[in-house]
Amino acid sequence: MKKSPLLYTAFIIVFTFLLGPFLVILIASFSGDASMAFPPKGFSVQWFQKVLDVRMFRDAFWTSLQLAVASTLTALVLGTPVAYALVRFKFRGQNVVEILFSLPAIVPELVLGFGLLQYFALRMNMPIFPGLYFGHTAILFPYAVRVVSTSLRNFDPAIEEAAISLGASRLKSFLLVVMPNLRAAFLAAFILAFITSFNNVSVSLFLTGPGVATLPIQMLAYMEMYFDPTIAALSSIIIVITFAIVQTAERAFGISQHI
Amino acid sequence: MRQLFQTRTILLLITPALSFLALFFLLPLVFVLADSVRDPGGLTLQRYGDFLAQDQTRNVYLRTLQLGVIVTGLAALMGYPAAYLIARMPANRRALAMSLVILPLLTNPVARTYAWLVILGRNGFFNQAMVGLGLIAEPIRIIYTENAIVIGLLQLFLPLMVLTLVSAMENIPTDVEEAARSLGAGGLQTFLRVILPLSADGLVLGGTLVFTGSITAYVTPAILGGTRVLMLATLLQQRAIVLLDWSGATIIAVVMIMTTLLINGLLRQLRPRSV
Amino acid sequence: MSFLELNNLQVGYEKDSSVLNDFHLTVEKGELVSLLGPSGCGKTTTLRTIAGFIEPTRGQVLINARDYTRTPPNKRNIGLVFQSYALFPHLSIFENVAFGLRMRRVNTSDTKKRVAAALAMVDLTGYENRLPAQLSGGQRQRVALARAVVIEPDLLLLDEPLSNLDAKLRVGMRAELHRLQRQLGLTAVYVTHDQVEAMSLSDRVLVMNKGKIEQEGKPEEIFYRPATPFVARFMGFDNQFAGRVKNIGDNQVEIEAGTCRLIARPHFIPDVRVGDPVDVLFRPEVAQLARAPGDNAIPGEIVFRTFQGSTGEYLVRCALGEFTVALAETSPSFTPGAIHVVVAPENLIVEKP
């Protein structure tokens, strides 16, 4: 069917609006001086150099990386059995369990961070990293459960039963037969959860403290103190890496279907 | 029908995750909820009354809802044409389009929002271009206005709307559209009478996601609204961390939860039964 | 004592037709028994209960005199063949067949030998390194069969194994299955909704309906002498008319229907008296057409004739209703017009309406 030029115009506006800012910041980060003008005055890579030199970014990067890996793995390891139970069994309270594990995606993350701060960090003196880890893991459950259960639903249960009838226990059949065939889904869930944790501000905001901050929180803090293209350079690096990951993941297993 | 050892297996499967969730997710929320109505003398709803009575909190709440509605409306308006074209693309081009659309969702929020500072700032790209073109005499203030927040939130949440609309429209066969066309419906008529009703479920779902996302987002209003234009999230942060007003922050937190849950519940009712 | 016994089995609480109640089934060693019925009749539930995937609320599953009722499915040594083949998509054909042996910790050289033998048996030697996706439907089903029999199961269960294959392949696979089962002396339970399949493969057929066994017997018995109206219809007694009992004699019933008088000599005469209304049924293939009136002839008129390959089907309109008559293509063809439908007394069955 013929599509009107109006439609295409709207389409281009949407894409410019969504992606244009990324282009702007990429260009601005090569600024020659300390002003944040666009188009930039002059050209240099000094701000990229500075990003690598700033100690607090390096530390925050490692904190974020460890946090994201730990909470993603925990959410997947604990969430996969839940997805399995929801898809392969019918039981009383199934609805409740399903809603419960989608709740962290609905409840405002800021509120969760606030709650964890008040009752664990302040009253029980929980150290900073565990607090972040618990909060991040909680908000990643919905991703793990949803992505894994969707692909499990599309996996013929007879294949599993075949393995069981041939002598494999349920666990063995899951590990030997289901897991290898759901690799793509696990990878998609891992990437989505990892990115979600790595980018998270709302949960971390209340839970970071002296000495331990995640990268986005550190970026916010830096912005309050300085207004130079360092953040632009750091943002550019992050944007390019994210872009590469998303492109690869979309090509490999259509990550956009899992969001 | 029961499968062998079913109950034991299910318990084994869900207990670890459920305990984790109960302890580190439900418990803190329950505490927040309980604290919001607790009083040295017993139970009270007084602080909720204060929340609505005080100008600042009430205005912030209303503004938050209002901006949420605006962002949702704009997202639907911009999302439909884009989603329609994407849904009708051949598979490889659709994959490329989708991977670009979701980029704002998956990018570090500070990096994403920072770009808008560069564009919308007093000496930013936008002002320079407008002055250069002679459309405005001197730079206008956009940063630290509601407009800036709407722009930032829209970039963040438009992808969610496009995603849900694409998956809703993928399921509408092209034949249906062509049938409408062959029966004499124009482009707009086809949209209003065929595509819109058939994708209504996606619209409601997308709308829920965009609205609840908008009213709870933190980074965008923090950077683009600052302390001048507060939303619920930034007000909560201000009360808790800057003013150390825990009980005030607690009320805001509960209002945020209740509003999102209420919207989710209401819009779930709106979704067609068949889906 | 039979090799497989289901005693007094009850599955599920709901009033669901696929749920079993007070269910009994015995299968002798080396026997192939089919469970035949429409979808939702409980045949698959029965199979899954034998396999151990469903736990009965009451009753016993005995195999070789051992109580397996509470034994988990992976400890039962039962071979299962599924409608969807259920091959492991990520494993080679060799590894698919070897899976059960690996679970049983059979050593490497024995595993190789047994897998090779199993693949040779289903004529797939040389396919060891392929993946299931690289095989045709028929080949996949043969791999599934090899995978199920290589473990030397006590019992082979087959759940509609041929229904995903096209018609031509199905006939070939049927013969192959039959040969294998006889050759290996396997005790098997076969679930199907296809009566031809059940007839051609089984030593014994159980026709199931709403969780109950309607009739049990050798294929010929079921086919020619259905015991209940349900079985009759399921076995292709498509023509039916109403009549009244005129006379009851030795193994035969005289029936008056409209202006016709017919003699029926069915295997099973229901408990009827003279004057009772009855339904009379017969198959399209057993009826003949004749220009001249005669015994057991129903007058009518040919409405039209359709060509169906090896048979010609006539639709005949009679005062008693419309009947389908299937004649071999070799028989003389009839042109539209007045005709008689003739059915031998042995081919008419009588039921209470």
mmCIF file of N, CA and C in Angstrom, chain A residues 155-173 175-181 183, chain C residues 48 53 73-75 77-80 82 84 86-91 96 99-101 103-105 147-148 151:
data_model
loop_
_atom_site.group_PDB
_atom_site.id
_atom_site.type_symbol
_atom_site.label_atom_id
_atom_site.label_comp_id
_atom_site.label_asym_id
_atom_site.label_seq_id
_atom_site.Cartn_x
_atom_site.Cartn_y
_atom_site.Cartn_z
ATOM 1 N N PHE A 155 9.205 -23.357 24.163
ATOM 2 C CA PHE A 155 10.042 -24.547 24.065
ATOM 3 C C PHE A 155 9.187 -25.772 24.363
ATOM 4 N N ASP A 156 9.041 -26.644 23.367
ATOM 5 C CA ASP A 156 8.177 -27.822 23.469
ATOM 6 C C ASP A 156 8.455 -28.618 24.754
ATOM 7 N N PRO A 157 7.471 -28.688 25.666
ATOM 8 C CA PRO A 157 7.697 -29.426 26.913
ATOM 9 C C PRO A 157 7.979 -30.905 26.665
ATOM 10 N N ALA A 158 7.543 -31.417 25.508
ATOM 11 C CA ALA A 158 7.777 -32.834 25.205
ATOM 12 C C ALA A 158 9.273 -33.133 25.144
ATOM 13 N N ILE A 159 10.074 -32.152 24.720
ATOM 14 C CA ILE A 159 11.519 -32.383 24.622
ATOM 15 C C ILE A 159 12.107 -32.667 26.001
ATOM 16 N N GLU A 160 11.602 -31.904 26.970
ATOM 17 C CA GLU A 160 12.050 -32.125 28.341
ATOM 18 C C GLU A 160 11.576 -33.479 28.856
ATOM 19 N N GLU A 161 10.316 -33.790 28.548
ATOM 20 C CA GLU A 161 9.775 -35.066 29.012
ATOM 21 C C GLU A 161 10.514 -36.231 28.370
ATOM 22 N N ALA A 162 10.944 -36.029 27.123
ATOM 23 C CA ALA A 162 11.718 -37.071 26.462
ATOM 24 C C ALA A 162 12.991 -37.343 27.261
ATOM 25 N N ALA A 163 13.665 -36.277 27.657
ATOM 26 C CA ALA A 163 14.895 -36.439 28.432
ATOM 27 C C ALA A 163 14.607 -37.156 29.749
ATOM 28 N N ILE A 164 13.503 -36.769 30.395
ATOM 29 C CA ILE A 164 13.163 -37.380 31.677
ATOM 30 C C ILE A 164 12.841 -38.863 31.491
ATOM 31 N N SER A 165 12.082 -39.167 30.439
ATOM 32 C CA SER A 165 11.726 -40.573 30.219
ATOM 33 C C SER A 165 12.957 -41.411 29.906
ATOM 34 N N LEU A 166 14.002 -40.756 29.400
ATOM 35 C CA LEU A 166 15.238 -41.481 29.099
ATOM 36 C C LEU A 166 16.139 -41.602 30.324
ATOM 37 N N GLY A 167 15.659 -41.093 31.466
ATOM 38 C CA GLY A 167 16.393 -41.323 32.696
ATOM 39 C C GLY A 167 16.990 -40.084 33.344
ATOM 40 N N ALA A 168 16.805 -38.902 32.724
ATOM 41 C CA ALA A 168 17.363 -37.690 33.325
ATOM 42 C C ALA A 168 16.432 -37.185 34.420
ATOM 43 N N SER A 169 16.996 -36.677 35.505
ATOM 44 C CA SER A 169 16.159 -36.037 36.516
ATOM 45 C C SER A 169 15.697 -34.703 35.942
ATOM 46 N N ARG A 170 14.724 -34.071 36.625
ATOM 47 C CA ARG A 170 14.241 -32.787 36.148
ATOM 48 C C ARG A 170 15.381 -31.770 36.030
ATOM 49 N N LEU A 171 16.229 -31.762 37.042
ATOM 50 C CA LEU A 171 17.338 -30.804 37.053
ATOM 51 C C LEU A 171 18.298 -31.094 35.893
ATOM 52 N N LYS A 172 18.621 -32.366 35.727
ATOM 53 C CA LYS A 172 19.528 -32.751 34.652
ATOM 54 C C LYS A 172 18.941 -32.387 33.296
ATOM 55 N N SER A 173 17.650 -32.667 33.138
ATOM 56 C CA SER A 173 17.053 -32.378 31.845
ATOM 57 C C SER A 173 17.036 -30.875 31.600
ATOM 58 N N LEU A 175 19.335 -28.749 32.754
ATOM 59 C CA LEU A 175 20.714 -28.330 32.476
ATOM 60 C C LEU A 175 21.210 -28.854 31.129
ATOM 61 N N LEU A 176 20.848 -30.090 30.789
ATOM 62 C CA LEU A 176 21.402 -30.701 29.575
ATOM 63 C C LEU A 176 20.586 -30.403 28.331
ATOM 64 N N VAL A 177 19.289 -30.182 28.514
ATOM 65 C CA VAL A 177 18.437 -30.039 27.337
ATOM 66 C C VAL A 177 17.816 -28.644 27.206
ATOM 67 N N VAL A 178 17.260 -28.124 28.299
ATOM 68 C CA VAL A 178 16.578 -26.831 28.199
ATOM 69 C C VAL A 178 17.587 -25.686 28.067
ATOM 70 N N MET A 179 18.529 -25.636 28.993
ATOM 71 C CA MET A 179 19.501 -24.531 29.004
ATOM 72 C C MET A 179 20.204 -24.328 27.664
ATOM 73 N N PRO A 180 20.776 -25.375 27.086
ATOM 74 C CA PRO A 180 21.500 -25.156 25.825
ATOM 75 C C PRO A 180 20.605 -24.582 24.729
ATOM 76 N N ASN A 181 19.316 -24.929 24.771
ATOM 77 C CA ASN A 181 18.415 -24.424 23.733
ATOM 78 C C ASN A 181 17.873 -23.043 24.038
ATOM 79 N N ARG A 183 19.874 -20.644 25.270
ATOM 80 C CA ARG A 183 21.047 -19.771 25.400
ATOM 81 C C ARG A 183 20.761 -18.334 25.001
ATOM 82 N N ARG C 48 0.286 -40.730 29.840
ATOM 83 C CA ARG C 48 1.173 -39.922 30.697
ATOM 84 C C ARG C 48 1.206 -40.455 32.119
ATOM 85 N N PHE C 53 4.280 -39.038 34.315
ATOM 86 C CA PHE C 53 4.216 -37.573 34.316
ATOM 87 C C PHE C 53 2.976 -37.067 35.029
ATOM 88 N N PRO C 73 9.187 -40.450 36.747
ATOM 89 C CA PRO C 73 9.281 -40.900 35.350
ATOM 90 C C PRO C 73 10.698 -41.276 34.916
ATOM 91 N N ASN C 74 11.703 -40.645 35.498
ATOM 92 C CA ASN C 74 13.067 -40.942 35.053
ATOM 93 C C ASN C 74 13.606 -42.245 35.631
ATOM 94 N N LYS C 75 12.822 -42.867 36.529
ATOM 95 C CA LYS C 75 13.276 -44.139 37.102
ATOM 96 C C LYS C 75 12.435 -45.303 36.593
ATOM 97 N N ASN C 77 12.253 -46.660 33.228
ATOM 98 C CA ASN C 77 12.693 -47.425 32.063
ATOM 99 C C ASN C 77 11.577 -47.653 31.049
ATOM 100 N N ILE C 78 10.989 -46.539 30.650
ATOM 101 C CA ILE C 78 9.923 -46.584 29.655
ATOM 102 C C ILE C 78 10.366 -45.753 28.456
ATOM 103 N N GLY C 79 10.176 -46.293 27.263
ATOM 104 C CA GLY C 79 10.503 -45.533 26.057
ATOM 105 C C GLY C 79 9.288 -44.743 25.606
ATOM 106 N N LEU C 80 9.518 -43.452 25.286
ATOM 107 C CA LEU C 80 8.393 -42.608 24.888
ATOM 108 C C LEU C 80 8.632 -42.053 23.491
ATOM 109 N N PHE C 82 6.955 -39.235 20.891
ATOM 110 C CA PHE C 82 5.994 -38.135 20.927
ATOM 111 C C PHE C 82 5.515 -37.752 19.532
ATOM 112 N N SER C 84 5.377 -34.748 18.470
ATOM 113 C CA SER C 84 6.261 -33.700 17.949
ATOM 114 C C SER C 84 7.706 -34.185 17.826
ATOM 115 N N ALA C 86 10.052 -34.490 19.513
ATOM 116 C CA ALA C 86 10.763 -34.077 20.724
ATOM 117 C C ALA C 86 12.227 -34.461 20.720
ATOM 118 N N LEU C 87 12.869 -34.356 19.564
ATOM 119 C CA LEU C 87 14.321 -34.575 19.536
ATOM 120 C C LEU C 87 15.010 -33.393 20.208
ATOM 121 N N PHE C 88 16.219 -33.621 20.704
ATOM 122 C CA PHE C 88 16.968 -32.528 21.321
ATOM 123 C C PHE C 88 17.604 -31.703 20.204
ATOM 124 N N PRO C 89 17.139 -30.456 20.017
ATOM 125 C CA PRO C 89 17.544 -29.698 18.818
ATOM 126 C C PRO C 89 19.043 -29.419 18.773
ATOM 127 N N HIS C 90 19.692 -29.364 19.931
ATOM 128 C CA HIS C 90 21.094 -28.951 19.953
ATOM 129 C C HIS C 90 22.047 -30.139 19.877
ATOM 130 N N LEU C 91 21.513 -31.349 19.867
ATOM 131 C CA LEU C 91 22.384 -32.522 19.870
ATOM 132 C C LEU C 91 22.333 -33.239 18.519
ATOM 133 N N ASN C 96 21.524 -37.699 20.336
ATOM 134 C CA ASN C 96 20.116 -37.882 20.648
ATOM 135 C C ASN C 96 19.843 -39.323 21.050
ATOM 136 N N PHE C 99 21.508 -40.437 24.360
ATOM 137 C CA PHE C 99 21.150 -39.727 25.598
ATOM 138 C C PHE C 99 20.760 -40.677 26.740
ATOM 139 N N GLY C 100 19.840 -41.577 26.449
ATOM 140 C CA GLY C 100 19.362 -42.504 27.483
ATOM 141 C C GLY C 100 20.474 -43.401 28.007
ATOM 142 N N LEU C 101 21.404 -43.782 27.110
ATOM 143 C CA LEU C 101 22.510 -44.644 27.527
ATOM 144 C C LEU C 101 23.470 -43.869 28.421
ATOM 145 N N MET C 103 22.629 -41.439 30.393
ATOM 146 C CA MET C 103 21.974 -41.330 31.696
ATOM 147 C C MET C 103 22.158 -42.619 32.494
ATOM 148 N N ARG C 104 22.277 -43.724 31.771
ATOM 149 C CA ARG C 104 22.452 -45.018 32.442
ATOM 150 C C ARG C 104 23.927 -45.375 32.610
ATOM 151 N N ARG C 105 24.790 -44.420 32.263
ATOM 152 C CA ARG C 105 26.238 -44.602 32.414
ATOM 153 C C ARG C 105 26.754 -45.851 31.713
ATOM 154 N N ARG C 147 15.804 -43.682 19.547
ATOM 155 C CA ARG C 147 16.170 -43.156 20.852
ATOM 156 C C ARG C 147 15.370 -43.844 21.961
ATOM 157 N N ALA C 148 14.101 -44.154 21.662
ATOM 158 C CA ALA C 148 13.259 -44.767 22.687
ATOM 159 C C ALA C 148 13.568 -46.242 22.878
ATOM 160 N N ILE C 151 17.350 -47.919 24.732
ATOM 161 C CA ILE C 151 17.527 -48.150 26.167
ATOM 162 C C ILE C 151 16.918 -49.493 26.593
#
